[in-house]
Structures are given as structure tokens and as C-alpha cells.
């Protein structure tokens, strides 16, 4: 019908092959019918073929090109299926009335200028990652590779066996009495936080965040349109006494305040949970590096006090590598169900092989081994850093984690010092970058985990030279 109406609107002569010089190559350039189809498509795109233009019959086309009729028919079938041509065999085939759009071209990004020379890094965040795969890592992946892929989408809350293993792990290492229904497997703490905000918070509600605090948490709150209430931090962590009735949630790093390094003492923990019970707020506990404590055993998690009010975020990022993108969220079963239902829509849960590998690592005791190894390595490095930086200021957070904060004399500008360190070849993070409205002394946040042992010393030598002349 449509073909006939185009035909009556635009009576056209049948395409002569001289107008579109069709050719077929038998040199491995691809199936003949697809070669033909592409040349006809190109004719429509560049305007040589217009809506209503009659195409030769498949018999004529085949004869003229010296191909079988089924090749010509397949080319027309292809173009017909895509909507470039209309009409039925027998009543004529016509070019459809389409306005061709140029297909998108891959546009290469302009290459970024190469950094002048590789910088040593003392920025916090990334653990030391072994340069070669060790036996525990290989064993876990061998175990995964021996299994066929999971059949479906799997459980949006995470693999049931992994949730059970993680519940046992956080009960044993963090003192949280919980079961698999309390655990949701995440793509890391940052993802867990964002998921929680997307699924539970309403625009206009506010969130209290430590100041200075974790920039990624600040960005997450901003992206979700949540006004942020800055809560000052002292050497014991969050000033719980300064929390008012307004926030619907508070983000806190009780085991190792990020970045100043304090740990929330039991009286403040109790006060925080009581505040949450009174106001109905949610406490978001980011437990990002609590495995690494050098003075005493890891402190119990805040979530052990109340899983209805506290949501606990854990991660593999510091124990093994952030590249795994795997973490866990521990909360009430209702919260876990709500988040899992949210994820049913977004589909953003960790892939089955990664979950299966982490399950194998937990079962084999590999994670415990990594923590023991890391604790020894980082304790030594922490002592080395404290030793070399102490002459330049007060070193905070020296008992735990993978970074310390060097508090500098008040007259110094930490951003200027970080820039001078970078010019000397070493990257450090100025404390001012983590501050929002609460003033405080300048400082440098120094991660000591990432470099190799010789590079750590080189970086410290460069940094102390900069500090000595500042
Ligand atoms: C305070 C804090 N929380 C969490 C993380 C880890 O986040 P993720 O698990 O998303 O890698 C980091 C890493 O640098 C961090 O510093």
C-alpha cells in the first residue's frame, strides 16, 4: 500500500546500475548480499537514491551483477527489514521515504598531555597491591573458573552464600550480631552510600557529615540534593554533642575518622545511637579501614549497638584492592530488602564472578591472611612515616589505617606546600581540601600504603625536604 502511494506520488524510472555503480567483491570483503545492501544504503544516505525510486527486480539485479538471485533477494530482505526499502516482490521495490542521518563517527579524544614525569604518591586511598598474583588469589579464581556461569540475574541483595559468609565475617571481626538477611553485597562503600541515599532519602532532607570529612560522601549527598550540615570533628572524632534535631542521617567514620584519624569513644558512640533513636535519624557508619589497627585489637563497630538505626558499610578496597569494586552493607532486614528491591530496577549489583571469588577468599581464610600481612606492613610503614614527619608538626591517626595527618604550624599554607611537593615529584593531599565550614589548622593527609618500600622512602625524603624549607 505504502509503496504504491509513494509510487503514485513520485513516479520514477527504475534505477539504472549506472546511477549507483553496484559492485560485488569476492575477496573476503564480506557476504555478497551485505555488500550490496550497504551500497544501496549509502546511495540513500548521499541522496543518489530518493524516496519512491524504483529498484530493479531481484532477477535483473542478479543478472546484471553476475550473482545468484538469492543474493539479490537477501540484500533486499535486509534493507526491507531495516526500513530502507518498501514494496513486495512482484509489485516493485521502492526506496522508502526516509531522511537519512549520517551515522555517528567515533571521535577520538584529544590525547591528554603526558605528565612531565611519574610522580611518587603519598595520597591516601589506595592500599599496597602485590605486583604478582599470590597463591590465595589464584586459588580463588581457579575455583570460580571451574564453575559454569550462574544461570540468571542472581539475587539483587548478593549471592546468598556470600551474604552468609560476610555475616559471619563481620560478626567475628567487627562484633556485629547479624545474619545473611542483614547483609547486602555492594560495589564498595561509596556505592553502598549512594544506593542508600537513592533508595531512602527524600530531597530536602538533610544529612550531617564530619567536617573535615570524606569528599566522596560529601559529593554523594550533594548529588542527591541533600543539604549538608557540617559537624566539627576533634581528636576523638565526630562532635556528637553538636548534632541537632534536623538531620535525617549522619555519615560518620567512628573507627578511624577520615581524615584526622580519631576513634569515637564509647560514650560518644552511645550518645550517637541514643540521638538517632530519639530523632529517628539513620547513622551511616563507614568502616573503610578498621581492619588495620596497630595499638589494640580492631574496635567493635558502631553497628553492633543498633542495626535498626545504624547502617554499616564495609569494603574490600583497603584489604585487597579497590579495583574489585566489592563491599558490603549491614543493616536491618527491612532496609536490606528495600535496597535490594531498588536494585532490581537499576541492575547495579556486583557481578557473579567477583562475588564468587570473594566468597572463595573468605572460605579459604585468604582475607584474614591479607589483613595479617597488611597489618604488619602498614604498622612498620606508619612508624617510619611518624618518625620522619614528627619534626614538622603533630602527626595524627598514627594507630590505625593507611594514612596519617600531619598538622602544620598555623602560618603555613597546606595547598602551597602540596604544590611544592608535587613540583618536587611527590603527591600529597592538603588537609584544607577536606574542610568545609569548620576552620582548623593546615595539614597534609599522607597515605603510606600505595608505594613500594623504596618509593615510600624516596617520597618521604622529597617531602621532608620541602617541609624543611617551608
Ligand atoms: C573514608 C573512606 N571511605 C571509603 C573508602 C573506600 O570506598 P570504596 O569501598 O567505594 O572503594 C575510602 C577510600 O579511599 C575512604 O577513604
Coordinates of C-alpha atoms and ligand atoms in Angstrom, one line a residue:
X1 CA 0.0 0.0 0.0
X2 CA 2.6 2.4 1.1
X3 CA 4.9 1.5 -1.7
X4 CA 2.1 2.1 -4.1
X5 CA 1.3 5.5 -2.7
X6 CA 5.0 6.6 -2.9
X7 CA 5.0 5.3 -6.4
X8 CA 2.0 7.4 -7.4
X9 CA 3.4 10.5 -5.7
X10 CA 6.8 10.2 -7.2
X11 CA 6.8 8.2 -10.4
X12 CA 10.4 7.4 -11.1
X13 CA 12.3 5.5 -13.6
X14 CA 13.8 2.2 -12.5
X15 CA 17.3 2.6 -11.1
X16 CA 19.9 2.0 -13.7
X17 CA 23.0 0.4 -12.4
X18 CA 25.0 3.2 -14.0
X19 CA 23.4 5.7 -11.4
X20 CA 24.6 3.6 -8.5
X21 CA 27.5 1.6 -9.8
X22 CA 26.9 -1.5 -7.7
X23 CA 29.8 -4.0 -7.4
X24 CA 30.5 -7.2 -5.5
X25 CA 33.9 -8.3 -4.4
X26 CA 34.8 -11.9 -3.8
X27 CA 38.0 -11.1 -2.0
X28 CA 36.8 -11.7 1.6
X29 CA 35.1 -8.3 1.8
X30 CA 32.1 -10.0 3.5
X31 CA 28.9 -11.7 2.4
X32 CA 27.8 -10.5 -1.1
X33 CA 24.2 -9.6 -0.1
X34 CA 25.6 -7.4 2.8
X35 CA 28.0 -5.7 0.3
X36 CA 25.0 -4.9 -2.0
X37 CA 22.8 -3.7 0.9
X38 CA 25.5 -1.3 2.1
X39 CA 26.0 0.2 -1.3
X40 CA 22.2 0.8 -1.7
X41 CA 22.1 2.3 1.9
X42 CA 25.0 4.6 1.0
X43 CA 23.0 5.7 -2.1
X44 CA 20.1 6.7 0.1
X45 CA 22.4 8.4 2.6
X46 CA 24.2 10.5 0.0
X47 CA 21.0 11.4 -1.9
X48 CA 21.6 9.4 -5.1
X49 CA 18.6 7.3 -4.2
X50 CA 15.4 9.1 -3.1
X51 CA 12.1 8.1 -1.7
X52 CA 10.0 6.4 -4.4
X53 CA 12.9 5.5 -6.6
X54 CA 12.1 2.1 -8.1
X55 CA 14.8 -0.6 -7.7
X56 CA 15.4 -3.3 -10.3
X57 CA 13.8 -6.7 -9.8
X58 CA 15.9 -9.2 -8.0
X59 CA 16.2 -11.2 -11.3
X60 CA 17.5 -8.1 -13.2
X61 CA 19.9 -7.1 -10.4
X62 CA 21.3 -10.6 -10.1
X63 CA 21.8 -10.9 -13.8
X64 CA 23.5 -7.6 -14.2
X65 CA 25.9 -8.2 -11.3
X66 CA 26.5 -11.9 -12.1
X67 CA 25.3 -13.1 -8.7
X68 CA 22.6 -15.6 -7.8
X69 CA 19.1 -14.3 -7.4
X70 CA 19.1 -15.4 -3.7
X71 CA 22.0 -12.9 -3.1
X72 CA 19.9 -10.0 -4.6
X73 CA 16.8 -11.2 -2.7
X74 CA 18.8 -11.4 0.6
X75 CA 20.1 -7.8 0.1
X76 CA 16.5 -6.5 -0.4
X77 CA 15.3 -8.5 2.6
X78 CA 18.0 -6.9 4.7
X79 CA 17.1 -3.4 3.5
X80 CA 13.4 -4.2 3.9
X81 CA 13.9 -5.3 7.5
X82 CA 15.8 -2.1 8.3
X83 CA 13.1 0.1 6.6
X84 CA 15.2 1.5 3.7
X85 CA 13.0 0.0 1.0
X86 CA 9.4 -0.8 0.7
X87 CA 7.2 -2.9 -1.6
X88 CA 6.6 -6.6 -2.3
X89 CA 8.2 -8.9 -4.6
X90 CA 6.2 -8.8 -7.8
X91 CA 4.7 -5.3 -7.3
X92 CA 8.0 -3.5 -7.4
X93 CA 10.5 -2.5 -4.8
X94 CA 10.9 1.2 -3.9
X95 CA 13.2 3.3 -1.9
X96 CA 11.4 4.3 1.3
X97 CA 10.7 7.9 2.1
X98 CA 13.4 8.3 4.8
X99 CA 15.5 11.3 5.7
X100 CA 18.9 9.8 6.1
X101 CA 21.0 10.7 9.1
X102 CA 24.8 10.3 9.0
X103 CA 25.8 7.5 11.3
X104 CA 27.9 8.7 14.3
X105 CA 31.6 8.5 13.9
X106 CA 34.0 7.5 16.7
X107 CA 35.5 10.8 17.8
X108 CA 38.9 10.1 19.4
X109 CA 39.5 12.3 22.5
X110 CA 42.4 14.6 22.2
X111 CA 45.2 12.8 23.9
X112 CA 45.9 14.1 27.4
X113 CA 49.4 15.7 27.7
X114 CA 51.6 13.2 29.4
X115 CA 52.6 14.3 32.9
X116 CA 56.2 15.7 32.9
X117 CA 57.4 12.6 34.9
X118 CA 55.9 10.0 37.0
X119 CA 55.1 11.3 40.5
X120 CA 55.6 9.3 43.6
X121 CA 52.3 9.3 45.5
X122 CA 51.6 9.7 49.2
X123 CA 48.0 10.5 48.6
X124 CA 45.6 8.4 50.8
X125 CA 43.2 5.9 49.4
X126 CA 44.9 3.0 47.6
X127 CA 46.4 0.0 49.5
X128 CA 49.7 -1.7 48.6
X129 CA 48.9 -4.3 45.9
X130 CA 51.3 -7.1 45.4
X131 CA 53.0 -7.0 42.0
X132 CA 52.4 -10.7 41.4
X133 CA 49.4 -12.9 41.9
X134 CA 49.8 -14.9 45.1
X135 CA 48.6 -18.4 45.8
X136 CA 45.4 -17.4 47.6
X137 CA 44.3 -15.1 44.8
X138 CA 45.0 -17.7 42.2
X139 CA 43.1 -20.4 44.2
X140 CA 40.0 -18.3 44.5
X141 CA 39.8 -17.6 40.7
X142 CA 40.6 -21.2 39.9
X143 CA 37.6 -22.1 41.9
X144 CA 35.4 -19.6 40.1
X145 CA 36.7 -20.6 36.7
X146 CA 35.8 -24.2 37.4
X147 CA 32.1 -23.3 37.8
X148 CA 29.7 -22.6 34.9
X149 CA 28.2 -19.1 35.0
X150 CA 25.2 -18.5 37.2
X151 CA 22.0 -19.0 35.2
X152 CA 20.1 -15.9 35.7
X153 CA 20.5 -12.4 37.2
X154 CA 21.1 -13.8 40.7
X155 CA 19.8 -12.3 43.9
X156 CA 19.9 -8.4 43.8
X157 CA 21.0 -8.5 47.5
X158 CA 24.0 -10.6 46.6
X159 CA 24.8 -14.3 46.4
X160 CA 23.1 -16.0 49.4
X161 CA 26.3 -17.9 50.3
X162 CA 28.4 -14.8 50.2
X163 CA 25.9 -12.9 52.4
X164 CA 26.1 -15.8 54.9
X165 CA 29.9 -15.7 54.8
X166 CA 30.0 -11.9 55.2
X167 CA 27.6 -12.0 58.1
X168 CA 30.0 -14.5 59.8
X169 CA 32.9 -12.3 58.9
X170 CA 31.5 -9.0 60.4
X171 CA 30.2 -10.9 63.4
X172 CA 33.7 -12.3 64.1
X173 CA 35.8 -9.3 63.1
X174 CA 33.5 -6.4 63.9
X175 CA 31.3 -7.7 66.7
X176 CA 28.1 -7.2 64.8
X177 CA 25.5 -9.8 65.7
X178 CA 23.8 -10.4 62.3
X179 CA 22.8 -13.0 59.8
X180 CA 22.6 -13.1 56.0
X181 CA 19.3 -11.1 55.9
X182 CA 21.2 -8.2 57.4
X183 CA 23.8 -8.2 54.6
X184 CA 23.7 -6.7 51.1
X185 CA 26.7 -7.1 48.8
X186 CA 27.7 -3.8 47.3
X187 CA 30.2 -2.4 44.8
X188 CA 32.2 -0.8 47.6
X189 CA 31.4 1.7 50.4
X190 CA 30.9 4.7 48.0
X191 CA 28.3 2.6 46.1
X192 CA 26.6 1.5 49.3
X193 CA 26.3 5.0 50.4
X194 CA 24.8 6.2 47.1
X195 CA 22.5 3.3 47.0
X196 CA 21.2 4.1 50.5
X197 CA 20.7 7.7 49.6
X198 CA 18.9 7.0 46.3
X199 CA 16.6 4.4 47.9
X200 CA 15.8 6.0 51.3
X201 CA 16.4 9.7 51.4
X202 CA 13.9 12.4 50.1
X203 CA 15.1 15.6 48.5
X204 CA 15.1 18.3 51.1
X205 CA 16.1 16.1 54.0
X206 CA 19.5 17.0 55.4
X207 CA 22.5 14.9 56.2
X208 CA 25.2 15.6 58.8
X209 CA 28.7 14.9 57.7
X210 CA 32.0 15.2 59.6
X211 CA 34.0 18.3 58.8
X212 CA 36.7 17.7 57.8
X213 CA 35.4 14.6 56.1
X214 CA 35.4 12.2 53.2
X215 CA 34.9 14.1 50.0
X216 CA 33.1 11.3 48.2
X217 CA 30.4 11.2 50.9
X218 CA 30.0 15.0 50.5
X219 CA 29.7 14.6 46.7
X220 CA 27.2 11.8 47.2
X221 CA 25.0 14.0 49.4
X222 CA 25.2 16.9 47.0
X223 CA 24.4 14.7 44.0
X224 CA 21.2 13.6 45.8
X225 CA 20.2 17.1 46.6
X226 CA 20.6 16.7 50.4
X227 CA 21.6 19.9 52.3
X228 CA 24.7 19.1 54.3
X229 CA 25.1 20.0 57.9
X230 CA 28.8 20.3 58.8
X231 CA 29.6 18.7 62.1
X232 CA 33.1 19.5 63.6
X233 CA 35.5 16.8 64.5
X234 CA 38.0 16.7 67.3
X235 CA 40.7 14.3 68.2
X236 CA 38.0 11.8 69.3
X237 CA 36.1 12.1 66.0
X238 CA 32.6 13.5 65.4
X239 CA 31.3 16.1 67.9
X240 CA 28.1 14.1 68.6
X241 CA 27.1 16.8 71.1
X242 CA 26.7 19.3 68.2
X243 CA 24.1 17.2 66.4
X244 CA 20.7 19.0 66.4
X245 CA 17.3 17.5 65.6
X246 CA 17.4 18.4 61.9
X247 CA 19.5 15.7 60.1
X248 CA 17.7 12.7 58.7
X249 CA 21.1 10.9 58.6
X250 CA 24.6 11.3 59.7
X251 CA 27.7 10.0 57.9
X252 CA 30.5 9.0 60.3
X253 CA 33.8 7.1 60.4
X254 CA 33.9 6.0 64.0
X255 CA 36.8 3.6 63.9
X256 CA 39.2 5.9 62.2
X257 CA 37.9 9.4 61.5
X258 CA 38.7 10.3 57.9
X259 CA 41.0 12.2 57.6
X260 CA 42.0 13.2 61.2
X261 CA 42.3 9.7 62.5
X262 CA 40.4 9.9 65.8
X263 CA 38.3 7.0 67.1
X264 CA 34.9 7.6 68.6
X265 CA 35.0 6.6 72.3
X266 CA 32.2 4.5 73.8
X267 CA 30.5 7.4 75.5
X268 CA 30.1 9.3 72.2
X269 CA 29.0 6.1 70.4
X270 CA 26.3 5.6 72.9
X271 CA 25.3 9.2 72.7
X272 CA 25.2 9.0 68.9
X273 CA 22.9 5.9 68.9
X274 CA 20.7 7.5 71.5
X275 CA 20.4 10.6 69.4
X276 CA 19.5 8.5 66.4
X277 CA 16.8 6.7 68.4
X278 CA 15.4 10.0 69.7
X279 CA 15.3 11.7 66.3
X280 CA 14.6 8.7 64.0
X281 CA 17.8 9.5 62.0
X282 CA 19.9 6.9 60.3
X283 CA 23.6 6.7 61.3
X284 CA 25.8 5.7 58.3
X285 CA 28.9 4.0 59.6
X286 CA 31.7 4.0 57.0
X287 CA 34.1 1.3 58.3
X288 CA 36.6 1.6 55.5
X289 CA 39.9 0.6 57.1
X290 CA 39.1 -0.7 60.6
X291 CA 41.0 -4.0 60.0
X292 CA 44.2 -2.1 60.3
X293 CA 44.8 -1.1 63.9
X294 CA 48.3 -1.1 65.4
X295 CA 47.9 -0.3 69.0
X296 CA 45.0 -2.6 70.1
X297 CA 42.6 -5.1 68.5
X298 CA 40.2 -3.5 66.0
X299 CA 37.5 -1.6 67.7
X300 CA 34.0 -3.0 67.6
X301 CA 31.7 -1.5 65.0
X302 CA 29.1 1.1 65.9
X303 CA 26.5 -1.1 64.2
X304 CA 26.8 -3.7 67.0
X305 CA 24.8 -1.3 69.1
X306 CA 21.7 -1.0 66.9
X307 CA 21.1 -2.4 63.5
X308 CA 17.8 -0.6 63.2
X309 CA 19.4 2.8 63.4
X310 CA 22.9 2.2 62.1
X311 CA 23.8 1.2 58.5
X312 CA 27.3 -0.2 58.4
X313 CA 29.5 0.0 55.2
X314 CA 32.5 -2.3 54.7
X315 CA 34.8 -2.7 51.7
X316 CA 37.4 -4.9 50.2
X317 CA 39.1 -1.8 48.9
X318 CA 41.8 -1.5 51.6
X319 CA 42.2 -5.2 52.4
X320 CA 42.9 -6.2 48.8
X321 CA 42.2 -3.6 46.0
X322 CA 39.6 -1.0 45.1
X323 CA 39.6 -2.5 41.6
X324 CA 37.5 -5.4 42.8
X325 CA 34.6 -3.0 43.5
X326 CA 33.2 -5.1 46.2
X327 CA 31.9 -4.2 49.6
X328 CA 29.0 -4.9 51.9
X329 CA 26.3 -3.1 53.7
X330 CA 24.9 -4.4 57.0
X331 CA 21.6 -3.1 58.2
X332 CA 18.1 -4.2 59.3
X333 CA 16.5 -6.9 57.1
X334 CA 13.8 -4.3 56.1
X335 CA 16.5 -1.9 54.9
X336 CA 18.3 -4.7 53.0
X337 CA 15.1 -5.7 51.3
X338 CA 14.3 -2.1 50.3
X339 CA 17.7 -1.6 48.8
X340 CA 17.6 -5.0 47.0
X341 CA 14.2 -4.0 45.5
X342 CA 15.7 -0.7 44.4
X343 CA 18.5 -2.6 42.7
X344 CA 16.1 -4.8 40.9
X345 CA 15.3 -1.7 38.8
X346 CA 18.8 -0.4 38.4
X347 CA 20.6 -3.7 37.9
X348 CA 23.8 -2.4 39.6
X349 CA 24.9 -5.2 41.8
X350 CA 28.3 -6.8 41.7
X351 CA 29.0 -9.4 39.0
X352 CA 28.7 -13.1 39.9
X353 CA 32.4 -14.0 39.3
X354 CA 33.6 -11.3 41.7
X355 CA 31.1 -12.3 44.3
X356 CA 32.0 -15.9 43.9
X357 CA 35.8 -15.2 44.1
X358 CA 35.3 -13.1 47.3
X359 CA 33.3 -16.0 48.7
X360 CA 36.2 -18.4 48.0
X361 CA 38.6 -15.9 49.6
X362 CA 36.6 -15.8 52.7
X363 CA 36.1 -19.5 52.9
X364 CA 39.8 -20.2 52.4
X365 CA 40.9 -17.7 55.0
X366 CA 42.7 -15.6 52.4
X367 CA 41.2 -12.3 53.6
X368 CA 42.4 -13.0 57.1
X369 CA 45.8 -13.7 55.7
X370 CA 45.7 -10.4 53.7
X371 CA 44.8 -8.5 56.8
X372 CA 47.5 -10.1 58.9
X373 CA 50.1 -9.3 56.2
X374 CA 48.8 -5.8 55.7
X375 CA 48.8 -5.0 59.4
X376 CA 52.5 -6.0 59.7
X377 CA 53.4 -4.0 56.6
X378 CA 51.4 -0.9 57.4
X379 CA 52.4 -0.8 61.1
X380 CA 56.1 -0.6 60.0
X381 CA 55.4 2.0 57.4
X382 CA 53.3 4.0 59.8
X383 CA 56.1 4.1 62.3
X384 CA 58.6 5.1 59.6
X385 CA 56.3 8.0 58.5
X386 CA 55.6 9.2 62.0
X387 CA 59.3 9.1 62.7
X388 CA 60.3 11.2 59.7
X389 CA 57.4 13.6 59.8
X390 CA 57.2 14.3 63.5
X391 CA 59.8 17.1 63.4
X392 CA 57.5 19.1 61.1
X393 CA 54.3 19.0 63.1
X394 CA 51.9 16.9 65.1
X395 CA 51.1 13.5 63.4
X396 CA 47.5 12.4 63.9
X397 CA 46.0 9.0 63.3
X398 CA 49.1 7.0 63.9
X399 CA 47.5 4.0 65.5
X400 CA 45.4 2.8 62.6
X401 CA 44.6 2.8 58.9
X402 CA 46.7 3.5 55.9
X403 CA 47.3 7.3 56.3
X404 CA 48.3 9.9 58.9
X405 CA 47.6 13.6 59.0
X406 CA 50.4 15.9 59.7
X407 CA 49.2 19.1 61.4
X408 CA 51.4 22.0 60.3
X409 CA 52.2 25.3 62.0
X410 CA 49.3 27.7 61.6
X411 CA 51.2 30.2 59.5
X412 CA 51.8 27.7 56.7
X413 CA 49.5 27.2 53.7
X414 CA 49.0 23.4 53.1
X415 CA 47.9 23.9 49.4
X416 CA 51.1 25.8 48.7
X417 CA 53.2 23.0 50.4
X418 CA 51.3 20.3 48.4
X419 CA 52.0 22.2 45.2
X420 CA 55.7 22.5 46.1
X421 CA 55.8 18.8 46.9
X422 CA 54.2 18.0 43.6
X423 CA 56.8 20.1 41.8
X424 CA 59.5 18.1 43.7
X425 CA 57.9 14.9 42.5
X426 CA 55.6 13.7 45.3
X427 CA 51.8 14.0 45.6
X428 CA 50.2 14.7 48.9
X429 CA 46.7 15.9 49.8
X430 CA 46.3 19.2 51.6
X431 CA 44.0 19.0 54.7
X432 CA 42.2 22.1 53.6
X433 CA 40.7 20.2 50.7
X434 CA 38.7 18.1 53.2
X435 CA 37.5 21.1 55.2
X436 CA 34.2 22.8 54.5
X437 CA 32.9 25.4 57.0
X438 CA 34.8 24.4 60.2
X439 CA 38.1 26.2 60.4
X440 CA 41.2 24.4 61.6
X441 CA 45.0 24.3 61.2
X442 CA 46.7 23.5 57.9
X443 CA 48.0 20.0 57.4
X444 CA 48.8 17.2 54.9
X445 CA 47.0 13.9 54.6
X446 CA 49.6 11.3 53.9
X447 CA 48.9 7.9 52.7
X448 CA 51.7 5.5 53.1
X449 CA 50.2 2.3 51.7
X450 CA 50.5 2.7 47.9
X451 CA 54.2 2.9 47.0
X452 CA 56.7 0.2 47.0
X453 CA 59.0 0.2 50.1
X454 CA 61.9 2.0 48.3
X455 CA 59.5 4.5 46.7
X456 CA 57.9 5.3 50.1
X457 CA 61.4 6.3 51.4
X458 CA 62.1 8.3 48.3
X459 CA 58.8 10.1 48.6
X460 CA 59.4 10.9 52.3
X461 CA 62.8 12.2 51.6
X462 CA 61.4 14.6 48.9
X463 CA 58.5 15.6 51.2
X464 CA 60.7 16.3 54.2
X465 CA 63.0 18.5 52.1
X466 CA 60.0 20.6 51.0
X467 CA 58.8 20.8 54.6
X468 CA 62.2 21.8 55.9
X469 CA 62.3 24.8 53.5
X470 CA 58.7 25.9 54.0
Ligands
LIG1 C1 36.6 7.3 54.1 C2 36.6 6.3 53.0 N1 35.5 5.5 52.9 C3 35.5 4.6 51.9 C4 36.5 4.4 51.0 C5 36.5 3.2 50.1 O1 35.5 3.3 49.2 P1 35.1 2.1 48.2 O2 34.8 0.9 49.0 O3 34.0 2.7 47.5 O4 36.4 1.9 47.4 C6 37.7 5.2 51.1 C7 38.7 5.0 50.1 O5 39.6 5.8 49.9 C8 37.7 6.2 52.2 O6 38.8 6.9 52.3

